[in-house]
CSV table of C-alpha atoms and ligand atoms in Angstrom, one decimal:
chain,number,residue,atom,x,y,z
A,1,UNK,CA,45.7,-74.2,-45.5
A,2,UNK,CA,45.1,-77.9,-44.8
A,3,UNK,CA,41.8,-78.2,-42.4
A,4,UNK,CA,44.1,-81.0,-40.8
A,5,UNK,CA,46.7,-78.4,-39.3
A,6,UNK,CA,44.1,-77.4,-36.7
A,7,UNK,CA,44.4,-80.3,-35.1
A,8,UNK,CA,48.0,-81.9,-34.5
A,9,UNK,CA,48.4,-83.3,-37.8
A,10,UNK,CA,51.1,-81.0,-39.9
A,11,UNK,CA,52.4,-84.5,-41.4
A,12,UNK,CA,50.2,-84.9,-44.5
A,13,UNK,CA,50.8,-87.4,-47.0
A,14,UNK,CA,51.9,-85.9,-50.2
A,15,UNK,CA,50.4,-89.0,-52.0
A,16,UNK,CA,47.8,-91.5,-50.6
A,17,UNK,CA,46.6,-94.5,-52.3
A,18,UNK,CA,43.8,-96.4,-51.7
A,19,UNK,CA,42.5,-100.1,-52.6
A,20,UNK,CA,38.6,-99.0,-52.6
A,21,UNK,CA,38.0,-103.0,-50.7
A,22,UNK,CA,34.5,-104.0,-49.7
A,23,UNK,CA,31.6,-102.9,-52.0
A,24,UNK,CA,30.3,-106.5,-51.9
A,25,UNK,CA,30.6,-107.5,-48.3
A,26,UNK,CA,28.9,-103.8,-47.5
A,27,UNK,CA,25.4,-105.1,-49.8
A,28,UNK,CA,25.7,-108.4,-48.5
A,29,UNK,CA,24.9,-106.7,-45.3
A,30,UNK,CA,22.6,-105.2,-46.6
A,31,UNK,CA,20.9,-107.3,-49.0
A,32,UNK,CA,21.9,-105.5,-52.3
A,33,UNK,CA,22.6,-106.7,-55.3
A,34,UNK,CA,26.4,-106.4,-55.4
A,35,UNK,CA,26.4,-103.6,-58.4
A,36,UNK,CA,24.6,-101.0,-56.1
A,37,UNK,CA,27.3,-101.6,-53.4
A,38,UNK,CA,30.0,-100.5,-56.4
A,39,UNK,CA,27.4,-97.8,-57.2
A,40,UNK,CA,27.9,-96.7,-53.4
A,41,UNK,CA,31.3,-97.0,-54.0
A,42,UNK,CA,31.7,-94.4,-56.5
A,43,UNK,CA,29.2,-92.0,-54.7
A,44,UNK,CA,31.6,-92.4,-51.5
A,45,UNK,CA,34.7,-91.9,-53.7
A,46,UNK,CA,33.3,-88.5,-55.1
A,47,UNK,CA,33.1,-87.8,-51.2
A,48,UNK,CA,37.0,-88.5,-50.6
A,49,UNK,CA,38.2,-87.0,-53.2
A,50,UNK,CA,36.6,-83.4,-52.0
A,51,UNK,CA,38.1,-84.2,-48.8
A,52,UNK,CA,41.7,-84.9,-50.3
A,53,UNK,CA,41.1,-81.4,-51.5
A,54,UNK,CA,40.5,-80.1,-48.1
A,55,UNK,CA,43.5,-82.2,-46.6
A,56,UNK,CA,45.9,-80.8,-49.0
A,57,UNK,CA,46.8,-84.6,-50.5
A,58,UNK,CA,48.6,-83.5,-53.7
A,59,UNK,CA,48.5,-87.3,-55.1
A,60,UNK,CA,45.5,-89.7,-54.5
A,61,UNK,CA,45.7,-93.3,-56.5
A,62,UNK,CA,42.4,-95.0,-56.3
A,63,UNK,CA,42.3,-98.7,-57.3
A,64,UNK,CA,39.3,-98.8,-59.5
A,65,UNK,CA,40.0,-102.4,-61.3
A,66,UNK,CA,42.5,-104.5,-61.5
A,67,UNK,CA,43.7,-106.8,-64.4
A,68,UNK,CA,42.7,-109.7,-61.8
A,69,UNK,CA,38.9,-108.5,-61.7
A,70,UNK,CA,38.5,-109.5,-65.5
A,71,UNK,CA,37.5,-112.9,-63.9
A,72,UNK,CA,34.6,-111.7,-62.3
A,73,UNK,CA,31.2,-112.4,-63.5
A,74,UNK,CA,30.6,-111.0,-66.8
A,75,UNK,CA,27.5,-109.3,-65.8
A,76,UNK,CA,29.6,-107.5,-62.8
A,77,UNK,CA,32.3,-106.6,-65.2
A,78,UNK,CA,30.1,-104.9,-67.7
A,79,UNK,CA,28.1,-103.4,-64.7
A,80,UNK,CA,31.7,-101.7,-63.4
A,81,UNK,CA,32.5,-100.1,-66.9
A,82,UNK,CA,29.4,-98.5,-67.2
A,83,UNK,CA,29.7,-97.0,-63.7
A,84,UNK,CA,33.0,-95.8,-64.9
A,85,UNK,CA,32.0,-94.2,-67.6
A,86,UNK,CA,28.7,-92.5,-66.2
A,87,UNK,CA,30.9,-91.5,-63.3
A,88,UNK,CA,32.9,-89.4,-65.7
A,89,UNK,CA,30.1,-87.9,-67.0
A,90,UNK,CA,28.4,-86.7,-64.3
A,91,UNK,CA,31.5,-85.7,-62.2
A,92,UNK,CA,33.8,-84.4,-64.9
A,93,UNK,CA,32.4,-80.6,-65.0
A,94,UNK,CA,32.4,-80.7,-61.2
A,95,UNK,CA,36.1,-82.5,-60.8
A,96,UNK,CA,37.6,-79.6,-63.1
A,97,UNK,CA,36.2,-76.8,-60.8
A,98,UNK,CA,37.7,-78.1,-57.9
A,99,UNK,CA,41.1,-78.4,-59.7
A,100,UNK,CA,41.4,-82.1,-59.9
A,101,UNK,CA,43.9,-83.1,-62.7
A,102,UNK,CA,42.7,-87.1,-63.8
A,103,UNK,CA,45.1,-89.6,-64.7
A,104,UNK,CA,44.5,-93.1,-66.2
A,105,UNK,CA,47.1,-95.9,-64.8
A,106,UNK,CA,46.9,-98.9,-66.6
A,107,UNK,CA,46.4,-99.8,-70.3
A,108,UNK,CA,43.1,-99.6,-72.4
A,109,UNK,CA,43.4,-103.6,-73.8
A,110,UNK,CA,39.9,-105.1,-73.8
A,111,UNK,CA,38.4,-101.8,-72.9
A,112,UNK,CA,35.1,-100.6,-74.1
A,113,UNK,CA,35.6,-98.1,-77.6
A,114,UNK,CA,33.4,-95.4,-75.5
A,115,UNK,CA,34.5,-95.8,-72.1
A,116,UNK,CA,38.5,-95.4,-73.7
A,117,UNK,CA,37.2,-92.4,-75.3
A,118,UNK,CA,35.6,-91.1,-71.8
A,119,UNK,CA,38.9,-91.5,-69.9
A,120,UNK,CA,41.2,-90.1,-72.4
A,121,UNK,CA,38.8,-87.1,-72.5
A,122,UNK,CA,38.6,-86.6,-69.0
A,123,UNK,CA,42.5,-86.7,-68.7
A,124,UNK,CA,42.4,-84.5,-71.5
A,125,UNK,CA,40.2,-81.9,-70.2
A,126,UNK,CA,41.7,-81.7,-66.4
A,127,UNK,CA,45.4,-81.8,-67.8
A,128,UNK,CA,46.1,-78.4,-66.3
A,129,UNK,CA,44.7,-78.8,-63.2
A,130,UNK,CA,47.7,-79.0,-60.3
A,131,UNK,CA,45.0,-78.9,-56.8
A,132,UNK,CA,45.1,-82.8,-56.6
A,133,UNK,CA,46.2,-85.0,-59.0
A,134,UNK,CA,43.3,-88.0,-59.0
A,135,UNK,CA,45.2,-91.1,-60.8
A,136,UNK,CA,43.0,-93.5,-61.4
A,137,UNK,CA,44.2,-97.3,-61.5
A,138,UNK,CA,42.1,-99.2,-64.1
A,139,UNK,CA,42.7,-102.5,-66.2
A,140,UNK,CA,45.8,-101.8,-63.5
A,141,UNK,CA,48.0,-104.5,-62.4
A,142,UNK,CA,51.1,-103.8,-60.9
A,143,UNK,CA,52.9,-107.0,-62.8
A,144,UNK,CA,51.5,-105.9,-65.9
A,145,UNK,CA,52.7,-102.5,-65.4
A,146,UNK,CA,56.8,-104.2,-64.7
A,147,UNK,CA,56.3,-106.3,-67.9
A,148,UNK,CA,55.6,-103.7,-70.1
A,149,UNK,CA,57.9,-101.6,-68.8
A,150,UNK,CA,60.4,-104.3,-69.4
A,151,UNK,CA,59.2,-104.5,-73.1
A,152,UNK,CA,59.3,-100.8,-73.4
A,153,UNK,CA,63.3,-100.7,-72.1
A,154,UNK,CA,64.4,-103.4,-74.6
A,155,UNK,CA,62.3,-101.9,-77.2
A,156,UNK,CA,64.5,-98.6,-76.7
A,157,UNK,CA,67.6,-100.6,-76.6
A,158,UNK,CA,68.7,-99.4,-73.2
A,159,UNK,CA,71.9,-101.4,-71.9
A,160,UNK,CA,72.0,-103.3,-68.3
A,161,UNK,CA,73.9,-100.8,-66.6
A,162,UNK,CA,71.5,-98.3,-68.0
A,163,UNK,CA,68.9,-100.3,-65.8
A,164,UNK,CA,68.5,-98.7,-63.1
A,165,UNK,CA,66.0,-97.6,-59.5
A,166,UNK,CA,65.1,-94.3,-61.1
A,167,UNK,CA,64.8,-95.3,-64.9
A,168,UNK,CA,62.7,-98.4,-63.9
A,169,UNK,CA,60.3,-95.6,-62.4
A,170,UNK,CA,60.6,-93.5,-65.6
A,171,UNK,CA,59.4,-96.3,-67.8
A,172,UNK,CA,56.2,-97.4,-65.3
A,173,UNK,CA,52.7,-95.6,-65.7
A,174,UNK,CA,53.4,-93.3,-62.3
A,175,UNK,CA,56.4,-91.9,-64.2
A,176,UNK,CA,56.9,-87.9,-62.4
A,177,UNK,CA,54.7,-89.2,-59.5
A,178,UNK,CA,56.4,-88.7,-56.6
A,179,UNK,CA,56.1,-92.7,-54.7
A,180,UNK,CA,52.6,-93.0,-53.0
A,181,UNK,CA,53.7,-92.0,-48.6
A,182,UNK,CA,50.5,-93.8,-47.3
A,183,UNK,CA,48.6,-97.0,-48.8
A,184,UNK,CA,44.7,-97.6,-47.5
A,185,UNK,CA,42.9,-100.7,-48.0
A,186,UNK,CA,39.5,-100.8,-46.5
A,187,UNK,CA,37.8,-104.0,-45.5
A,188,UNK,CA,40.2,-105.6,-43.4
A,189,UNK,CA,42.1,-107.6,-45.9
A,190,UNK,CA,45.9,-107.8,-45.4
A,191,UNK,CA,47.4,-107.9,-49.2
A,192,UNK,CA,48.1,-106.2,-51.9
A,193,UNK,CA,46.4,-107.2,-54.5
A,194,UNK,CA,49.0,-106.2,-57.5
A,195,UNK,CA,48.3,-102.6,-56.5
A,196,UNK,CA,51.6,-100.2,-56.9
A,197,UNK,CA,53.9,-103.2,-56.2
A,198,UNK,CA,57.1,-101.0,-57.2
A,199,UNK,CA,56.2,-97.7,-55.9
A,200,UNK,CA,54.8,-98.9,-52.7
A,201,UNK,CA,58.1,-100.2,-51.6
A,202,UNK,CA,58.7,-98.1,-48.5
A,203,UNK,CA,54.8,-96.8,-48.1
A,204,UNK,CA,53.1,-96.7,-44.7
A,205,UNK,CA,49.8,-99.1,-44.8
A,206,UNK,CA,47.0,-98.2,-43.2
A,207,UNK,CA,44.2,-101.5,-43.0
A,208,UNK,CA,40.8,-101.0,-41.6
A,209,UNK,CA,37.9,-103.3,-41.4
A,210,UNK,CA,35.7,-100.3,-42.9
A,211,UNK,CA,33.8,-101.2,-46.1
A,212,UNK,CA,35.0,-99.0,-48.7
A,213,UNK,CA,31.1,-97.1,-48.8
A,214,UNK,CA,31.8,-96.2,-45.5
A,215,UNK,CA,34.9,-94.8,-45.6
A,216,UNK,CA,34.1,-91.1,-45.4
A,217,UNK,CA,35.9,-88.1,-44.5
A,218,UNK,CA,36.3,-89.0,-40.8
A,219,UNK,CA,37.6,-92.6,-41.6
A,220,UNK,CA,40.0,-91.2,-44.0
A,221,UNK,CA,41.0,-88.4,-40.9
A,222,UNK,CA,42.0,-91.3,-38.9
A,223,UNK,CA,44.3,-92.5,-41.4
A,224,UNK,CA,45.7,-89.1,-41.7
A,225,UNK,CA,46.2,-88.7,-37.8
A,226,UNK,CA,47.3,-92.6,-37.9
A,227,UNK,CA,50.1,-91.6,-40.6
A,228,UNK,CA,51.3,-88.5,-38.7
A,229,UNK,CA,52.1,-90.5,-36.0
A,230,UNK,CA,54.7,-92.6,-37.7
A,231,UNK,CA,58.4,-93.0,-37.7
A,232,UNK,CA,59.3,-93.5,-41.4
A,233,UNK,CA,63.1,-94.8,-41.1
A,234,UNK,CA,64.0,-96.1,-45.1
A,235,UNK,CA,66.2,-98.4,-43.4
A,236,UNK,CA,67.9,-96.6,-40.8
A,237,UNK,CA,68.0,-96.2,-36.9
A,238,UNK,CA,65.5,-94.4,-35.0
A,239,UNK,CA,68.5,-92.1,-33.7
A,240,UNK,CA,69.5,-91.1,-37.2
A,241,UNK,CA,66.1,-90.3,-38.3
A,242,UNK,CA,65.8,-87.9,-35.2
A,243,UNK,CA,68.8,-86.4,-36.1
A,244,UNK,CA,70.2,-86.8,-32.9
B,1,LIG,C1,36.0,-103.5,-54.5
B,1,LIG,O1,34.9,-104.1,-53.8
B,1,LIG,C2,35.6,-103.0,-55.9
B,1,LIG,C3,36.3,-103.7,-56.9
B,1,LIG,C4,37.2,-104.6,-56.8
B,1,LIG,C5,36.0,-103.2,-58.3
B,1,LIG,P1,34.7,-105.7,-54.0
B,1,LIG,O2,33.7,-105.9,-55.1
B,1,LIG,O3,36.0,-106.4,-54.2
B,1,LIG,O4,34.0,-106.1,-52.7
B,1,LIG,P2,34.2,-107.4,-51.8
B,1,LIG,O5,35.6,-107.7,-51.7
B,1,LIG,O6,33.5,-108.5,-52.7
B,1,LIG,O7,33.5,-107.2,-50.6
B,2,LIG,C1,41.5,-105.1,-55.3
B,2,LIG,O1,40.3,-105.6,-54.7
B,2,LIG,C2,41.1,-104.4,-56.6
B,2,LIG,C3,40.4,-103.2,-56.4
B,2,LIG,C4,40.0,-102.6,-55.3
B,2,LIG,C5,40.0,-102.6,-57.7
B,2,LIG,P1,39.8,-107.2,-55.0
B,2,LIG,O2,38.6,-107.4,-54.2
B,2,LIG,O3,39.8,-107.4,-56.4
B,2,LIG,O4,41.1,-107.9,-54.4
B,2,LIG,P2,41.3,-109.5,-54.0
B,2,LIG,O5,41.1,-110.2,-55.3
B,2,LIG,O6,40.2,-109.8,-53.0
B,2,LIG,O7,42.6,-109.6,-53.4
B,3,LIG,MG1,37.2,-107.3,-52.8
């Protein structure tokens, strides 16, 4: 049973995703060099995930790198694929025994040989866990993700009446994820950043000014509680979704 039922919340996001915002503001504070505050990052993320667990989140979507963050410093870049792959490493064995099932959204273009070979491994290996499905948006972009699915659909020949809501979904990397309920984006910033841009059409977003290293389980039980305490209406009038 979620730990979260104890205390009014019996509303709990089947899916939650989450734009991990604010590693560098969080060692500028500190005086870090901004690869230990994405090295904090991952440690913290290890953190939420067992917490998803406890919640009972089904789905969790963590934005990890986005086709934008190829302009970043080279140094930064190369810095962020070797977290990634030494994250897998050390947390694979772990992430299996608590029934974590790893996806990869996004495509492996301009990807390091070994870190490709780490991910599809680690998808490989956790493919029949069902506790929490961890996807895991990298080299992610939510406009990249529409174009190729674009190119995919012509590629199959499909006709335009054959286009339509639920194909479109079929043909994106999410395909048999349910839509994410709840969107988090730590550090304050109000956008989306290419992140989910189709599925997160009717989500419920959640912003807090919380560096993403500091968003632990208690930050992420606020956004829970936050959540449960919403009216989702998918267009319609209070009244109707009352049922009255
Ligand atoms: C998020 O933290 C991590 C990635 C985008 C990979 P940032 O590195 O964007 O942190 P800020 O926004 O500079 O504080
Ligand atoms: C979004 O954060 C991408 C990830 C968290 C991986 P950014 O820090 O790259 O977003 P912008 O560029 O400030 O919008
Ligand atoms: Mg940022």
């Amino acid at each position: 049973m979620s730990e979260l039922s104890e205390t009014t919340l019996d509303k709990v996001p089947v899916h939650v995703g989450i734009i991990m915002d604010g590693n560098g503001r969080w060692t500028a504070e500190r005086g870090l060099q901004r690869l230990a505050g994405h090295r904090a990052g991952v440690e913290n993320l290890r953190a939420i995930i067992r917490a998803s667990v406890e919640f009972g989140i089904k789905y969790l979507t963590v934005y990890a790198f986005s086709t934008e963050n190829w302009g970043r410093p080279r140094a930064e870049v190369r810095g962020l694929m070797r977290l990634l792959a030494e994250a897998i490493e050390k947390e694979l064995a772990e992430l299996n025994e608590q029934g974590v099932c790893i996806r990869h959204l996004g495509h492996m273009e301009g990807v390091p040989g070994n870190l490709v070979k780490k991910i599809t491994d680690a998808v490989e290996a956790t493919k029949d866990n069902d506790r929490l499905i961890l996807n895991v948006a990298f080299n992610y972009g939510g406009r990249d993700e529409m174009v190729r699915a674009i190119q995919s659909m012509i590629r199959d020949g499909l006709q335009p009446k054959e286009i339509t809501e639920e194909r479109i979904s079929q043909y994106l990397f999410t395909k048999d994820i349910p839509d994410p309920d709840l969107v988090i984006r730590t550090s304050g910033e109000f956008r989306t950043s290419n992140f989910l841009m189709w599925q997160a059409a009717y989500a419920e977003w959640y912003i807090t000014p919380v560096y993403w290293p500091s968003f632990g389980k208690e930050e992420l039980r606020k956004a829970l509680l936050n959540y449960a305490n919403r009216e989702r209406r998918f267009g319609k009038t209070s009244d109707q979704v009352k049922g009255s």
